[in-house]
Tab-separated table of C-alpha atoms in Angstrom:
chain	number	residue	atom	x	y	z
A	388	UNK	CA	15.729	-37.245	4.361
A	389	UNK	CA	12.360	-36.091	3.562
A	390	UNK	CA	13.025	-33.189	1.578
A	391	UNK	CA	14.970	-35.373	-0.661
A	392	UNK	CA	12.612	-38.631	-0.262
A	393	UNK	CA	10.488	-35.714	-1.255
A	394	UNK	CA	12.308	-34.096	-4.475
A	395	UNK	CA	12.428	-38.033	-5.594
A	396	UNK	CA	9.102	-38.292	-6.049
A	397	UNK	CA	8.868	-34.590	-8.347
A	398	UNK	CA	9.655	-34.807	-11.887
A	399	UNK	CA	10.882	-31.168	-11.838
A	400	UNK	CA	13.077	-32.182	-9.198
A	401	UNK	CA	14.248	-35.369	-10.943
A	402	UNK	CA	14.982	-33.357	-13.985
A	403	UNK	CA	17.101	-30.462	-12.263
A	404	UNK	CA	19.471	-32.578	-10.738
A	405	UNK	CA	19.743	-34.853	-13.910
A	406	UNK	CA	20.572	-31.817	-15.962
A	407	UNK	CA	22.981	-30.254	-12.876
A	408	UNK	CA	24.912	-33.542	-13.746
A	409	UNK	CA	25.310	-32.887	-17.322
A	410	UNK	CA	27.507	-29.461	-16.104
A	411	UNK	CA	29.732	-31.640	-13.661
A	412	UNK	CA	33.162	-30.452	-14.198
A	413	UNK	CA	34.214	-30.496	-10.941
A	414	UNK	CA	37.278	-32.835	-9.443
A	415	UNK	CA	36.195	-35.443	-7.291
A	416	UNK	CA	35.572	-34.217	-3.801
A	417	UNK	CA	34.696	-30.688	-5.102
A	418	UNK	CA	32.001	-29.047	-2.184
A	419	UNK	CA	30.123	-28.247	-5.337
A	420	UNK	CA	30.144	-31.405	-7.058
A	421	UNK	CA	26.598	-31.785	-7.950
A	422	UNK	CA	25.283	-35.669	-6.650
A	423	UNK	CA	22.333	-37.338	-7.686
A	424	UNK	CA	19.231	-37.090	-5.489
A	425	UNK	CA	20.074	-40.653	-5.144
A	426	UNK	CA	23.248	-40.295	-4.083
A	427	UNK	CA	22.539	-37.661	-1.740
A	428	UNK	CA	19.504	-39.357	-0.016
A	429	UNK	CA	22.570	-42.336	0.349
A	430	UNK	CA	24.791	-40.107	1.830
A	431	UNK	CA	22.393	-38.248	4.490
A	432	UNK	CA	20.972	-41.684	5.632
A	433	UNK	CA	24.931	-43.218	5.650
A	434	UNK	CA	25.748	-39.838	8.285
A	435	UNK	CA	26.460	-40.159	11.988
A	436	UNK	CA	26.540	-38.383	15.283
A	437	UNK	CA	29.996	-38.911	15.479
A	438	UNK	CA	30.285	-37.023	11.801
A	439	UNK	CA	28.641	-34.190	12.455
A	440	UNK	CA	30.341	-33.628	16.069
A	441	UNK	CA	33.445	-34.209	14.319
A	442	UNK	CA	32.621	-31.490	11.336
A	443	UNK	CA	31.402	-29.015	14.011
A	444	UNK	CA	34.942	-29.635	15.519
A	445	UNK	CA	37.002	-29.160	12.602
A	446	UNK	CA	35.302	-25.841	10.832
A	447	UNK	CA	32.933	-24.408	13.409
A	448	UNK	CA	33.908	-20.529	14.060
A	449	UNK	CA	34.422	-17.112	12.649
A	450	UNK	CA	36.650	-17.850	9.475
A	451	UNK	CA	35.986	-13.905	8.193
A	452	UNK	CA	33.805	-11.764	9.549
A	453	UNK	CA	31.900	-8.621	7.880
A	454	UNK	CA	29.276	-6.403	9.051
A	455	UNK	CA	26.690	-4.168	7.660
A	456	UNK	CA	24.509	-2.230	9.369
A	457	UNK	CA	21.434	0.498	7.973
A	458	UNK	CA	18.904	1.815	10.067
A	459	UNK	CA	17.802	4.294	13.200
A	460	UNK	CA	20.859	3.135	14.929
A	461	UNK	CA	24.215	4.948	16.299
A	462	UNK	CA	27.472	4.148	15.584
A	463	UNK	CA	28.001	3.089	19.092
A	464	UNK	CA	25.397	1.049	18.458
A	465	UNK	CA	27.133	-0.971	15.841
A	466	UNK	CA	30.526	-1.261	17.541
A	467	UNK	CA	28.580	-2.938	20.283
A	468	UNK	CA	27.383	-5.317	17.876
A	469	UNK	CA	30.724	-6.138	16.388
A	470	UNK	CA	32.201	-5.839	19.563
A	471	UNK	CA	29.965	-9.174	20.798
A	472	UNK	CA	30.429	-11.096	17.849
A	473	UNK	CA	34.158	-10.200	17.293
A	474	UNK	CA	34.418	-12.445	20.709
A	475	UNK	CA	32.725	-15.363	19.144
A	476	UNK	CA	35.054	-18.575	18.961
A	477	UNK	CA	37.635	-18.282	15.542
A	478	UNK	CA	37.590	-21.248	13.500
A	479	UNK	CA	40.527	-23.582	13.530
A	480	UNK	CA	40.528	-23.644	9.965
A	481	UNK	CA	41.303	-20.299	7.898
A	482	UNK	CA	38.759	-18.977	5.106
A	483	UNK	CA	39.380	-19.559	1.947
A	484	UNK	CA	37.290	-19.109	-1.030
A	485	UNK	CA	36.599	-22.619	-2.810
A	486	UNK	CA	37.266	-21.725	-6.616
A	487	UNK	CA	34.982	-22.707	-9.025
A	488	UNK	CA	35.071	-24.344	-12.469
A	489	UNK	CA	35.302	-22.699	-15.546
A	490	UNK	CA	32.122	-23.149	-17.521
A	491	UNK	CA	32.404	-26.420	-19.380
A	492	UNK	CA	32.807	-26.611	-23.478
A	493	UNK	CA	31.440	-29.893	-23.878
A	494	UNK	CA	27.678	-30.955	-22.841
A	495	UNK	CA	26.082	-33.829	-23.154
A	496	UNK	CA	22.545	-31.846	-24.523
A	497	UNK	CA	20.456	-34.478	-25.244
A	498	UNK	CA	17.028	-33.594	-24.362
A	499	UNK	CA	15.807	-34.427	-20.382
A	500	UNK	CA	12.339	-35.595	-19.836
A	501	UNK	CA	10.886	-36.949	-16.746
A	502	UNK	CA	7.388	-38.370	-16.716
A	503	UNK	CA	5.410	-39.202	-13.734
A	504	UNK	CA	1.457	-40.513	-13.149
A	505	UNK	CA	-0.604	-38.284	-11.247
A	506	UNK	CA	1.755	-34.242	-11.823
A	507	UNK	CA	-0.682	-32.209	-13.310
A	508	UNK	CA	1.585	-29.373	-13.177
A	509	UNK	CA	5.060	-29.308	-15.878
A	510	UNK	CA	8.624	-27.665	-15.255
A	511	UNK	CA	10.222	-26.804	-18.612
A	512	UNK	CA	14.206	-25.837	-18.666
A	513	UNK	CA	17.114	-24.522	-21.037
A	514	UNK	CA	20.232	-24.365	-19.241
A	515	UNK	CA	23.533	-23.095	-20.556
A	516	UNK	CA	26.880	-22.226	-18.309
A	517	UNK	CA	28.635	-19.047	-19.844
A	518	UNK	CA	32.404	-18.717	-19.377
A	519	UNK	CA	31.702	-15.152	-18.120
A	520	UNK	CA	31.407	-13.038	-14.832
A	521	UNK	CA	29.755	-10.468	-14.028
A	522	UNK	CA	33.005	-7.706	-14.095
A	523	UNK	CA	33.312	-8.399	-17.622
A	524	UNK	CA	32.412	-5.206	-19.764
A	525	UNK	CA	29.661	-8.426	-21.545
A	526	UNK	CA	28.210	-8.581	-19.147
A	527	UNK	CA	25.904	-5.607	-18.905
A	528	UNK	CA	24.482	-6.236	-22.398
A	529	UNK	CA	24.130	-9.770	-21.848
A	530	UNK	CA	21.750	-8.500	-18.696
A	531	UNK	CA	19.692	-6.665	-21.208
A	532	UNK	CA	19.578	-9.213	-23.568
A	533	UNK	CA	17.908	-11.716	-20.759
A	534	UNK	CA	15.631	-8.967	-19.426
A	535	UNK	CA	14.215	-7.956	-23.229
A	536	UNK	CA	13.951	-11.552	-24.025
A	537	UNK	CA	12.265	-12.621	-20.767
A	538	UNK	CA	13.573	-10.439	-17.554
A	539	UNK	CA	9.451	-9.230	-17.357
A	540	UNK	CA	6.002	-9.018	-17.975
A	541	UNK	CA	6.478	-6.993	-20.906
A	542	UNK	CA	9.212	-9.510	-22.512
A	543	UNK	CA	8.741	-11.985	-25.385
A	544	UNK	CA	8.829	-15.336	-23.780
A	545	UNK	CA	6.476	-13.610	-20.977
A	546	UNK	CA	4.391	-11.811	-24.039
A	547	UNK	CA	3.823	-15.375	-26.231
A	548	UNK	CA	3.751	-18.617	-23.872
A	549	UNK	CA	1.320	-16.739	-21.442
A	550	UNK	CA	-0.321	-13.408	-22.972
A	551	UNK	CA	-0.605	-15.126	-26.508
A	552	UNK	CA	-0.395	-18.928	-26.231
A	553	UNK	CA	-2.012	-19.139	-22.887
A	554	UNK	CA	0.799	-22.213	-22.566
A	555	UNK	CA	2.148	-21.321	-19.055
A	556	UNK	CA	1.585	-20.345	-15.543
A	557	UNK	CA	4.801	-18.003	-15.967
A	558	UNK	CA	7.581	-17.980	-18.340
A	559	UNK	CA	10.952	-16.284	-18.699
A	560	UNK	CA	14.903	-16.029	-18.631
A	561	UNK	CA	16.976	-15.979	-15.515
A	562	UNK	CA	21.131	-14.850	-15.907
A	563	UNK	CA	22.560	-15.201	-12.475
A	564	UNK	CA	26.320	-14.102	-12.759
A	565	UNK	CA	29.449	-15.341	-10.702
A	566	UNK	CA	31.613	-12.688	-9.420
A	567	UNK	CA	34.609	-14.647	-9.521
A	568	UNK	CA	34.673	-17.303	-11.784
A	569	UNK	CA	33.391	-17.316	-15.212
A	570	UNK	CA	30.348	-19.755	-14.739
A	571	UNK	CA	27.251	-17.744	-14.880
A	572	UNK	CA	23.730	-19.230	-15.263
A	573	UNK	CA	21.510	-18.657	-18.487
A	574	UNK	CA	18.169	-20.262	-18.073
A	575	UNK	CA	14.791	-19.856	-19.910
A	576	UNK	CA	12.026	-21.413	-18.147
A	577	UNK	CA	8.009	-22.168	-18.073
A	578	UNK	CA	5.559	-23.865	-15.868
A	579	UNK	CA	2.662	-25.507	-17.669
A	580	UNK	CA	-0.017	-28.041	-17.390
A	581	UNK	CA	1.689	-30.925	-18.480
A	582	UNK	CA	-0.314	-31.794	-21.522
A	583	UNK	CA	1.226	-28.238	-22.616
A	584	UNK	CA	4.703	-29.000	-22.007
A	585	UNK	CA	6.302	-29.985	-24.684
A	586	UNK	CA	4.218	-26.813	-26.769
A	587	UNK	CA	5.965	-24.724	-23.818
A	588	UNK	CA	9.660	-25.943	-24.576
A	589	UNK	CA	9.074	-25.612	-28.480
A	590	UNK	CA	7.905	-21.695	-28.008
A	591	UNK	CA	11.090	-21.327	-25.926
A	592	UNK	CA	13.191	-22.456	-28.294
A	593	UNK	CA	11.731	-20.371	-31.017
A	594	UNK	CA	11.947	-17.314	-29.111
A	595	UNK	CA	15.307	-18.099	-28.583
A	596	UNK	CA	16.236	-18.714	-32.240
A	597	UNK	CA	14.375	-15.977	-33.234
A	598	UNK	CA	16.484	-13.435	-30.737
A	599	UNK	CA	20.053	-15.124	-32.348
A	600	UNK	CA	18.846	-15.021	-36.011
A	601	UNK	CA	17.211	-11.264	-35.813
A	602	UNK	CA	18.667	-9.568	-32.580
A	603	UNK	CA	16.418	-6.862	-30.862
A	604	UNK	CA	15.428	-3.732	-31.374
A	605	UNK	CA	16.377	-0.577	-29.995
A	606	UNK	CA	12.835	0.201	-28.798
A	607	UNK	CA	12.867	-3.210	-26.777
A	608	UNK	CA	16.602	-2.105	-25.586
A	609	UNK	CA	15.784	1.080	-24.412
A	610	UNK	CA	12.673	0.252	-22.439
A	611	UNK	CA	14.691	-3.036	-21.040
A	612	UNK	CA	17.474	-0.522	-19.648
A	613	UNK	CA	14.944	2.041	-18.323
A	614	UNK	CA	13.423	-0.563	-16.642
A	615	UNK	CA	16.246	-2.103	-15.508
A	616	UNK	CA	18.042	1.401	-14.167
A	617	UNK	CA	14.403	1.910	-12.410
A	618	UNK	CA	14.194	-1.410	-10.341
A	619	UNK	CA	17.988	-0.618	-9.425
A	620	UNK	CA	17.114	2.485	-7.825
A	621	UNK	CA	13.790	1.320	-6.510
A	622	UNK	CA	16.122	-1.735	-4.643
A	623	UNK	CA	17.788	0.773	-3.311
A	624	UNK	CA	15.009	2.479	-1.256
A	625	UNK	CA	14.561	-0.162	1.462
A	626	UNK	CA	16.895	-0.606	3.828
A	627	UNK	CA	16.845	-4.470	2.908
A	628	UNK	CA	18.241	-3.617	-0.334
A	629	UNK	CA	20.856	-1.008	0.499
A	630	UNK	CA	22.221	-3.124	3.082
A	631	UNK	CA	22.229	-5.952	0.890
A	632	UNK	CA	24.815	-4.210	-1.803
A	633	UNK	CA	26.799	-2.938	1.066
A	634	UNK	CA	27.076	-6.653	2.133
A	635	UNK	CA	27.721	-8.289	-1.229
A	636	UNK	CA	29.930	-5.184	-2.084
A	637	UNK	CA	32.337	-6.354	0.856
A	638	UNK	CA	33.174	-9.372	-0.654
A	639	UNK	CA	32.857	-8.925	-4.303
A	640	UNK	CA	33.997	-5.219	-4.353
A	641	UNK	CA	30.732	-3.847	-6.019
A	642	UNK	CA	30.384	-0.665	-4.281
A	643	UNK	CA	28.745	2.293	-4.892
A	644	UNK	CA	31.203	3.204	-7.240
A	645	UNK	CA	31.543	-0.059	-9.400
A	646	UNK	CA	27.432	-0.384	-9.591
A	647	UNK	CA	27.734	4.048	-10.967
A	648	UNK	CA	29.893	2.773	-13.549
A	649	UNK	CA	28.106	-0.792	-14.296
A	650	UNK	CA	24.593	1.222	-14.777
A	651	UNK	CA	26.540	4.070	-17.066
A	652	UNK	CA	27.902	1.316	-19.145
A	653	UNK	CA	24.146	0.191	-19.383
A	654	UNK	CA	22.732	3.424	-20.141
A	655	UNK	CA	24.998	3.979	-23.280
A	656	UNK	CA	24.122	-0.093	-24.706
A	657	UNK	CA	22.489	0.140	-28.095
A	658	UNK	CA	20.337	-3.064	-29.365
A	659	UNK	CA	23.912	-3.700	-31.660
A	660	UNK	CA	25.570	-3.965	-28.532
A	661	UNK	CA	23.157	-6.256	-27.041
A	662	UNK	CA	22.744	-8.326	-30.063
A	663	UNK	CA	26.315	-9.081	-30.631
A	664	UNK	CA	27.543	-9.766	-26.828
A	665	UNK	CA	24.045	-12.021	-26.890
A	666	UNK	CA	25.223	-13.676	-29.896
A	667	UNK	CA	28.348	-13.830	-28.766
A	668	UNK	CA	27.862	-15.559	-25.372
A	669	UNK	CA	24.232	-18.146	-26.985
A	670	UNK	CA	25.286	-18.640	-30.185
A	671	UNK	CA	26.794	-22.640	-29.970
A	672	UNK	CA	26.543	-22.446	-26.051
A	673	UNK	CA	25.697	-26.234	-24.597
A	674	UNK	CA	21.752	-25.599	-24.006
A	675	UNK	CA	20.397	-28.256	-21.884
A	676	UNK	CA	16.573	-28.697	-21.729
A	677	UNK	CA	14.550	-30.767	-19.186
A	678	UNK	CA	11.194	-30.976	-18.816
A	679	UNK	CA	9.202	-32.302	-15.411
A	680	UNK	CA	6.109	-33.638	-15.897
A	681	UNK	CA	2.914	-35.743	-15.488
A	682	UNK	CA	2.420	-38.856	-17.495
């Protein structure tokens, strides 16, 4: 109650989960339904004992259980692991994976601004949903295209709202792709002092015009994919990392051998590639932008 009392009381807050709405193409009843901070402060204060005994009861358990393991350990070691939690209690109700939505076509993208006395501090997002996951053969260019246009320091959102405008704190594009479903995230993004906001969304938006009417070189592609083929292998050298992939690979199937052949198909991307699948995915995509802010 008062993390969302809380999030109330935020404009960047109150603008999120006003433009999470805008993407709500879920049936009624979906786990992933977004709600209204309203509507989920309601809900959490509306809860009971009796509830949450009763939801413990239904799904508690082991639905599907995987394991990995890297470190100074033995193999014995590990099946004595699994061995304990393999006689944890199974949950009465089976796993299944809860399907998501296909990205919507049709946004309501009417510009989101939330002002409130007193926030020195502004939160500027674009939003778009792309009807894409991340096995499509897209999808590696459309990685480059987010890291050249603001995936680092060295990008140009990062380069012109903070290097040359001095507009933001930080600045820069996010792509967080679904494995299953084709509803991956494209977001550009800036914090700001509040008087600079609205500057902030406008140099976002021109960098983002700019990279649809003119594309990108192939001197920003081919420092984007050494960079990118770099950090992969850097990930890779703490046992954090590795054990991460093996984890995710489990699930999604991205082992070893799908992430050889995802960071070949990168390697051989030229900026045509990138441009096009970037044009391709941006070009008429439902861009939502909110901006948080103080009065």
């Amino acid at each position: 109650i008062a993390r969302l009392e809380a999030a109330l009381k935020d404009p960047a807050s109150v603008a999120s989960s006003q433009a999470a709405l805008r993407f709500d193409n879920y049936p009624d009843e979906h786990p992933n339904q977004p709600w209204s901070l309203e509507r989920q402060l309601a809900a959490v204060r509306a809860a009971t004992y009796e509830q949450a005994r009763q939801c413990v009861a239904d799904l508690h358990g082991i639905g599907r259980l995987r394991l990995a393991a890297v470190g100074d350990f033995t193999p014995a070691d590990v099946q004595g692991v699994w061995d304990k939690v393999a006689r944890l209690p199974k949950s009465p109700v089976p796993y299944e994976r809860i399907r998501e939505e296909a990205a919507p076509s049709a946004v309501d993208t009417a510009p989101i601004v939330v002002s409130m006395p007193a926030k020195p501090n502004a939160s500027v997002v674009g939003q778009a949903l792309l009807p894409i996951t991340d096995d499509s053969p897209d999808f590696p260019a459309l990685r480059i295209a987010a890291k050249v246009l603001g995936g680092d320091a060295d990008s140009r959102i990062w380069q012109r709202l903070r290097e040359k405008e001095g507009l933001a704190y930080g600045a820069g594009v996010s792509l967080a792709g679904r494995s299953f479903d084709p509803r991956s995230s494209f977001r550009l993004q800036a914090s700001a002092a509040s008087p600079q906001a609205e500057a902030a969304r406008a140099s976002l938006q021109a960098e983002l015009a700019r990279a649809l009417k003119d594309g990108f070189s192939e001197q920003e592609v081919e420092r984007a994919k050494r960079t990118w083929l770099e950090e992969r292998k850097t990930g890779l050298r703490s046992e954090k990392g590795f054990v991460g992939v093996l984890s995710a690979g489990l699930e999604n199937g991205h082992d070893y051998a799908w992430i050889a052949q995802y960071d070949a198909q990168i390697s051989r991307l030229s900026a045509a590639d990138v441009t096009a699948v970037f044009r391709k995915y941006l070009q008429g995509a439902p861009l939502v932008w909110s901006v948080g802010r103080g009065e």
